[in-house]
Short mmCIF file of C-alpha atoms in Angstrom, two decimals:
data_model
loop_
_atom_site.label_atom_id
_atom_site.label_comp_id
_atom_site.label_asym_id
_atom_site.label_seq_id
_atom_site.Cartn_x
_atom_site.Cartn_y
_atom_site.Cartn_z
CA MET P 1 47.42 10.30 52.95
CA LEU P 2 44.35 12.20 51.90
CA LEU P 3 43.52 12.20 48.53
CA ASP P 4 41.63 15.20 46.82
CA THR P 5 38.68 13.52 45.27
CA ALA P 6 36.64 16.04 42.75
CA PRO P 7 33.31 16.35 44.41
CA ALA P 8 30.16 14.30 43.01
CA SER P 9 28.68 16.42 39.88
CA LYS P 10 25.06 17.75 40.93
CA ARG P 11 22.34 16.49 38.34
CA LEU P 12 20.98 19.69 36.23
CA ILE P 13 18.34 17.62 34.17
CA SER P 14 15.80 15.55 36.40
CA ILE P 15 15.73 12.57 34.72
CA THR P 16 11.66 11.73 35.28
CA PRO P 17 9.96 14.34 33.01
CA LEU P 18 12.46 13.75 30.29
CA ILE P 19 11.40 10.12 30.29
CA ASP P 20 7.79 10.78 30.49
CA VAL P 21 8.39 12.52 27.21
CA VAL P 22 10.21 9.83 25.49
CA PHE P 23 7.40 7.65 26.62
CA ILE P 24 4.96 9.62 25.02
CA LEU P 25 7.16 10.22 21.53
CA LEU P 26 7.31 6.52 21.84
CA LEU P 27 3.57 6.09 21.88
CA PHE P 28 2.95 8.49 19.22
CA PHE P 29 5.39 6.97 16.82
CA MET P 30 4.29 3.50 17.68
CA LEU P 31 0.46 4.30 17.06
CA SER P 32 1.06 6.51 14.02
CA SER P 33 3.91 4.53 12.08
CA VAL P 34 2.89 2.50 8.77
CA PHE P 35 4.89 -0.66 7.76
CA ASN P 36 2.91 -1.46 4.73
CA LYS P 37 5.07 -0.19 1.73
CA THR P 38 2.30 1.57 -0.99
CA THR P 39 3.60 -0.04 -4.28
CA ARG P 40 1.89 -0.09 -7.97
CA LEU P 41 0.79 -2.48 -10.43
CA GLU P 42 1.03 -1.45 -14.23
CA VAL P 43 -1.51 -2.39 -16.61
CA ILE P 44 -2.01 -1.77 -20.33
CA THR P 45 -5.34 -0.24 -21.15
CA ALA P 46 -7.12 -2.00 -23.75
CA GLY P 47 -7.18 -0.30 -27.16
CA ALA P 48 -3.11 1.06 -26.25
CA SER P 49 0.01 -0.40 -27.31
CA SER P 50 2.53 -1.93 -24.67
CA GLY P 51 5.45 -1.59 -26.99
CA LYS P 52 6.89 -4.75 -26.38
CA ALA P 53 6.98 -7.29 -28.89
CA VAL P 54 3.75 -8.95 -29.45
CA SER P 55 2.65 -12.33 -31.36
CA ASP P 56 -0.66 -12.02 -33.48
CA LYS P 57 -2.34 -14.23 -30.93
CA GLN P 58 -5.20 -12.69 -28.27
CA HIS P 59 -6.74 -14.61 -25.71
CA THR P 60 -9.79 -13.40 -23.66
CA LEU P 61 -9.81 -13.85 -19.93
CA ILE P 62 -12.50 -12.91 -17.63
CA LEU P 63 -12.92 -13.08 -13.89
CA LEU P 64 -16.17 -14.53 -12.73
CA ALA P 65 -17.32 -14.59 -9.31
CA ASP P 66 -16.22 -17.05 -6.62
CA ASP P 67 -12.96 -17.54 -8.05
CA TYR P 68 -13.72 -19.00 -11.65
CA VAL P 69 -12.26 -17.70 -14.80
CA THR P 70 -12.91 -17.97 -18.42
CA LEU P 71 -9.95 -18.45 -20.47
CA ASP P 72 -11.08 -18.12 -24.15
CA GLY P 73 -14.73 -19.17 -23.02
CA GLN P 74 -13.61 -22.35 -21.72
CA ARG P 75 -14.41 -22.20 -17.90
CA PHE P 76 -11.40 -22.75 -15.14
CA SER P 77 -11.03 -22.83 -11.39
CA LEU P 78 -8.29 -20.26 -10.42
CA GLY P 79 -6.18 -23.25 -8.91
CA ASP P 80 -6.65 -25.64 -11.64
CA GLY P 81 -3.65 -27.43 -13.43
CA ALA P 82 -4.60 -27.24 -17.03
CA TYR P 83 -5.66 -23.54 -16.28
CA LEU P 84 -2.07 -22.66 -15.01
CA ARG P 85 -0.47 -24.47 -17.58
CA ARG P 86 -2.30 -23.05 -20.22
CA LEU P 87 -1.13 -19.16 -18.93
CA SER P 88 2.45 -20.67 -18.95
CA LEU P 89 2.34 -21.65 -22.71
CA LEU P 90 0.90 -18.32 -23.30
CA ALA P 91 3.66 -16.57 -21.44
CA GLU P 92 6.22 -18.44 -23.66
CA GLN P 93 4.82 -17.56 -26.83
CA GLY P 94 4.13 -14.01 -25.55
CA ASP P 95 0.51 -13.87 -26.44
CA MET P 96 -1.50 -10.83 -25.80
CA LEU P 97 -4.16 -11.51 -22.89
CA ARG P 98 -7.26 -8.87 -22.82
CA VAL P 99 -8.12 -9.47 -19.05
CA ALA P 100 -11.65 -8.04 -17.91
CA ALA P 101 -14.00 -8.94 -14.53
CA ARG P 102 -17.33 -9.67 -14.92
CA SER P 103 -19.40 -7.02 -13.16
CA GLY P 104 -19.51 -8.00 -9.33
CA VAL P 105 -15.76 -9.37 -8.98
CA SER P 106 -14.07 -7.06 -6.39
CA VAL P 107 -11.09 -4.87 -7.08
CA GLN P 108 -9.19 -7.13 -4.87
CA ALA P 109 -10.05 -10.17 -6.77
CA LEU P 110 -9.11 -8.16 -9.96
CA VAL P 111 -5.71 -7.05 -8.70
CA SER P 112 -4.97 -10.11 -7.18
CA LEU P 113 -5.50 -11.93 -10.51
CA LEU P 114 -3.36 -9.17 -12.47
CA ASP P 115 -0.61 -9.68 -9.84
CA GLU P 116 -0.56 -13.27 -10.72
CA LEU P 117 -1.00 -13.03 -14.24
CA GLN P 118 2.52 -10.52 -14.15
CA ARG P 119 4.36 -12.79 -11.34
CA MET P 120 3.99 -15.77 -13.88
CA GLY P 121 5.60 -14.11 -16.63
CA LEU P 122 2.80 -12.93 -18.68
CA ALA P 123 3.88 -9.33 -19.95
CA ASN P 124 1.02 -8.61 -22.68
CA ILE P 125 -1.56 -7.92 -20.59
CA LYS P 126 -4.68 -5.48 -20.98
CA LEU P 127 -7.16 -5.02 -19.03
CA GLY P 128 -10.49 -3.76 -20.58
CA PRO P 129 -13.81 -2.71 -18.87
CA THR P 130 -16.14 -4.63 -16.84
CA LYS P 131 -18.21 -7.37 -18.86
CA LYS P 132 -21.90 -7.24 -17.94
CA GLN P 133 -23.78 -11.04 -17.17
CA MET S 1 2.88 14.24 69.02
CA LYS S 2 5.29 15.32 66.44
CA VAL S 3 5.91 12.52 63.51
CA ILE S 4 9.25 12.16 62.89
CA THR S 5 9.61 11.22 58.98
CA PRO S 6 12.96 9.66 57.81
CA ALA S 7 14.42 11.98 55.36
CA PRO S 8 14.94 10.20 51.94
CA SER S 9 18.37 9.28 51.22
CA ASN S 10 20.40 10.01 48.46
CA ARG S 11 21.76 6.87 48.29
CA SER S 12 18.34 5.07 47.78
CA ASN S 13 17.44 7.40 45.28
CA ASN S 14 20.18 7.07 43.33
CA GLN S 15 20.23 3.44 42.99
CA LEU S 16 16.87 3.73 41.96
CA ASP S 17 17.95 5.85 39.51
CA GLU S 18 20.63 3.77 38.32
CA SER S 19 17.87 0.69 38.19
CA MET S 20 15.96 2.83 35.39
CA ILE S 21 18.73 3.43 32.71
CA PRO S 22 18.39 -0.05 31.02
CA ALA S 23 14.69 0.58 30.84
CA ILE S 24 15.34 4.20 29.21
CA ASN S 25 17.77 2.62 27.13
CA ILE S 26 15.29 0.16 25.97
CA VAL S 27 12.60 2.87 25.41
CA PHE S 28 15.34 5.21 23.55
CA LEU S 29 15.47 1.91 21.19
CA LEU S 30 12.32 1.35 20.47
CA LEU S 31 11.64 4.96 19.81
CA ILE S 32 14.49 5.04 17.60
CA PHE S 33 13.39 1.77 15.20
CA PHE S 34 9.96 2.88 15.35
CA MET S 35 10.96 7.05 14.03
CA ILE S 36 13.66 4.88 11.24
CA ALA S 37 11.10 2.00 10.29
CA GLY S 38 8.14 3.21 9.93
CA HIS S 39 6.46 6.11 8.26
CA ILE S 40 3.39 8.23 8.95
CA GLU S 41 0.96 9.04 6.51
CA ALA S 42 -2.68 10.25 6.47
CA ARG S 43 -4.90 7.64 7.21
CA THR S 44 -8.45 7.58 6.07
CA ASP S 45 -11.00 5.03 6.48
CA GLN S 46 -12.78 5.50 3.28
CA LEU S 47 -9.94 4.19 1.25
CA LYS S 48 -8.46 0.55 1.93
CA MET S 49 -5.75 -0.11 -1.00
CA PRO S 50 -6.02 -3.96 -2.28
CA VAL S 51 -3.08 -6.19 -1.27
CA SER S 52 -0.89 -7.36 -3.87
CA GLN S 53 3.04 -8.43 -4.39
CA SER S 54 4.11 -6.00 -6.53
CA SER S 55 7.66 -4.15 -5.30
CA LEU S 56 7.49 -1.13 -7.96
CA THR S 57 7.17 1.95 -6.40
CA LEU S 58 4.60 4.81 -6.81
CA LYS S 59 5.78 7.63 -8.92
CA ASP S 60 4.95 11.08 -7.06
CA ASP S 61 4.68 12.68 -10.40
CA ALA S 62 1.38 11.06 -11.21
CA VAL S 63 -1.81 12.35 -11.68
CA THR S 64 -3.51 10.70 -8.60
CA ILE S 65 -7.25 9.69 -9.15
CA GLN S 66 -8.90 8.34 -6.04
CA ILE S 67 -12.08 6.11 -5.93
CA LEU S 68 -13.65 6.41 -2.44
CA ASN S 69 -16.10 3.54 -1.23
CA ASP S 70 -19.06 5.64 -1.26
CA GLY S 71 -18.03 6.13 -5.35
CA ARG S 72 -16.71 9.55 -5.53
CA TYR S 73 -13.78 10.29 -7.79
CA ILE S 74 -11.28 12.62 -6.42
CA VAL S 75 -8.45 13.84 -8.89
CA ASN S 76 -5.57 15.23 -7.43
CA GLY S 77 -7.01 16.10 -4.33
CA SER S 78 -10.38 17.80 -5.75
CA PRO S 79 -13.61 15.97 -5.89
CA VAL S 80 -14.79 15.60 -9.50
CA SER S 81 -17.98 17.41 -9.81
CA GLY S 82 -18.74 16.58 -13.68
CA GLU S 83 -17.15 14.29 -16.16
CA LEU S 84 -14.38 12.60 -15.29
CA HIS S 85 -12.83 13.28 -18.68
CA ASP S 86 -12.89 17.34 -18.44
CA THR S 87 -11.10 16.81 -15.37
CA LEU S 88 -8.52 14.68 -16.18
CA GLY S 89 -7.87 16.02 -19.67
CA PRO S 90 -6.40 19.28 -18.80
CA LEU S 91 -4.20 17.34 -16.48
CA VAL S 92 -2.67 15.05 -18.85
CA THR S 93 0.03 16.04 -21.61
CA GLY S 94 0.88 13.39 -24.17
CA THR S 95 0.47 9.72 -24.27
CA ASP S 96 3.21 8.96 -21.83
CA ALA S 97 1.38 10.58 -18.55
CA VAL S 98 1.47 8.53 -15.69
CA VAL S 99 -2.00 8.09 -14.16
CA THR S 100 -2.49 6.35 -10.56
CA CYS S 101 -5.72 4.99 -9.71
CA LYS S 102 -6.18 4.86 -5.85
CA VAL S 103 -9.10 2.71 -5.29
CA ASP S 104 -11.02 0.75 -2.30
CA LYS S 105 -10.50 -3.29 -2.36
CA HIS S 106 -13.73 -3.22 -1.37
CA LEU S 107 -15.52 -1.85 -4.14
CA SER S 108 -16.71 -3.48 -7.56
CA ALA S 109 -14.41 -3.60 -10.53
CA GLU S 110 -17.24 -1.81 -12.05
CA VAL S 111 -15.70 1.37 -10.54
CA LEU S 112 -12.65 1.18 -12.83
CA ASP S 113 -14.79 1.65 -16.29
CA PRO S 114 -14.93 5.27 -16.31
CA ILE S 115 -11.46 5.38 -15.53
CA LEU S 116 -10.45 2.88 -18.27
CA ASN S 117 -12.38 4.55 -20.51
CA THR S 118 -11.52 8.19 -20.01
CA VAL S 119 -7.95 7.00 -19.77
CA ARG S 120 -8.23 5.14 -23.67
CA ASP S 121 -10.40 8.18 -25.20
CA LEU S 122 -7.34 10.14 -24.05
CA GLY S 123 -4.79 7.89 -25.32
CA ILE S 124 -2.76 7.04 -22.17
CA GLN S 125 -1.49 3.53 -22.65
CA GLN S 126 -1.08 2.89 -18.83
CA LEU S 127 -2.76 2.83 -16.23
CA ASN S 128 -1.28 2.23 -12.13
CA ILE S 129 -3.40 0.82 -9.46
CA ALA S 130 -1.70 1.69 -6.30
CA THR S 131 -1.67 -1.51 -3.84
CA GLU S 132 -0.53 -1.87 -0.62
CA GLN S 133 2.47 -4.59 0.08
CA ARG S 134 2.49 -6.46 3.11
CA LEU S 135 5.64 -6.60 4.84
#
């Protein structure tokens, strides 16, 4: 018995140029894609009101070079336990913290400090101009 | 002398094409991944934003001030020629205006002083610093 089989369909599009184009697209997207997300860090400028309930107490935090800070005139290293405990206390009390950098401190160091303070729960932070040495 | 070259067989060509299909599938998957997961943005070597762990997204309607690593100020894409206060003043309406500052992370924090002073003079309460969240 003879079976009536359909003839094999002829390929209309050559696959090689298609792969070439896809590779070029892949290279383009691999090289030009950016995966880092752009975010923002909110700071209240000194002299403005944050709009949040603030206690009467104000404290001053000055970021020095080489990972040191002064909190109300007392010098700490950034990882110091006593410094972190004091910041936690300030966060609990809702005290206002005026933050400034000493001249020569990089923007990255200042942003890292502000980021850490916000993550510790300090809501009333005001950023002021740098302090000259 | 006549050289007889064997005619390419359709069968071997078909086998080659079929063995390429998994590779093409993977390439397509990679292409779709990069198209969806990544985003394309203008790159500038003059501005490398500081890194933070903040997850707040950047607002599009904000007045944007860029500070390039050579110290130049650019407000909403236009370089500032005179005083920052004169350029920023007309763009800001009300104290609830949003000002975003894009500053190179390697610069000294002193470059923020003119912006902080101007923003305070204009009565703006909040300043956003654009950062990069590393994934």
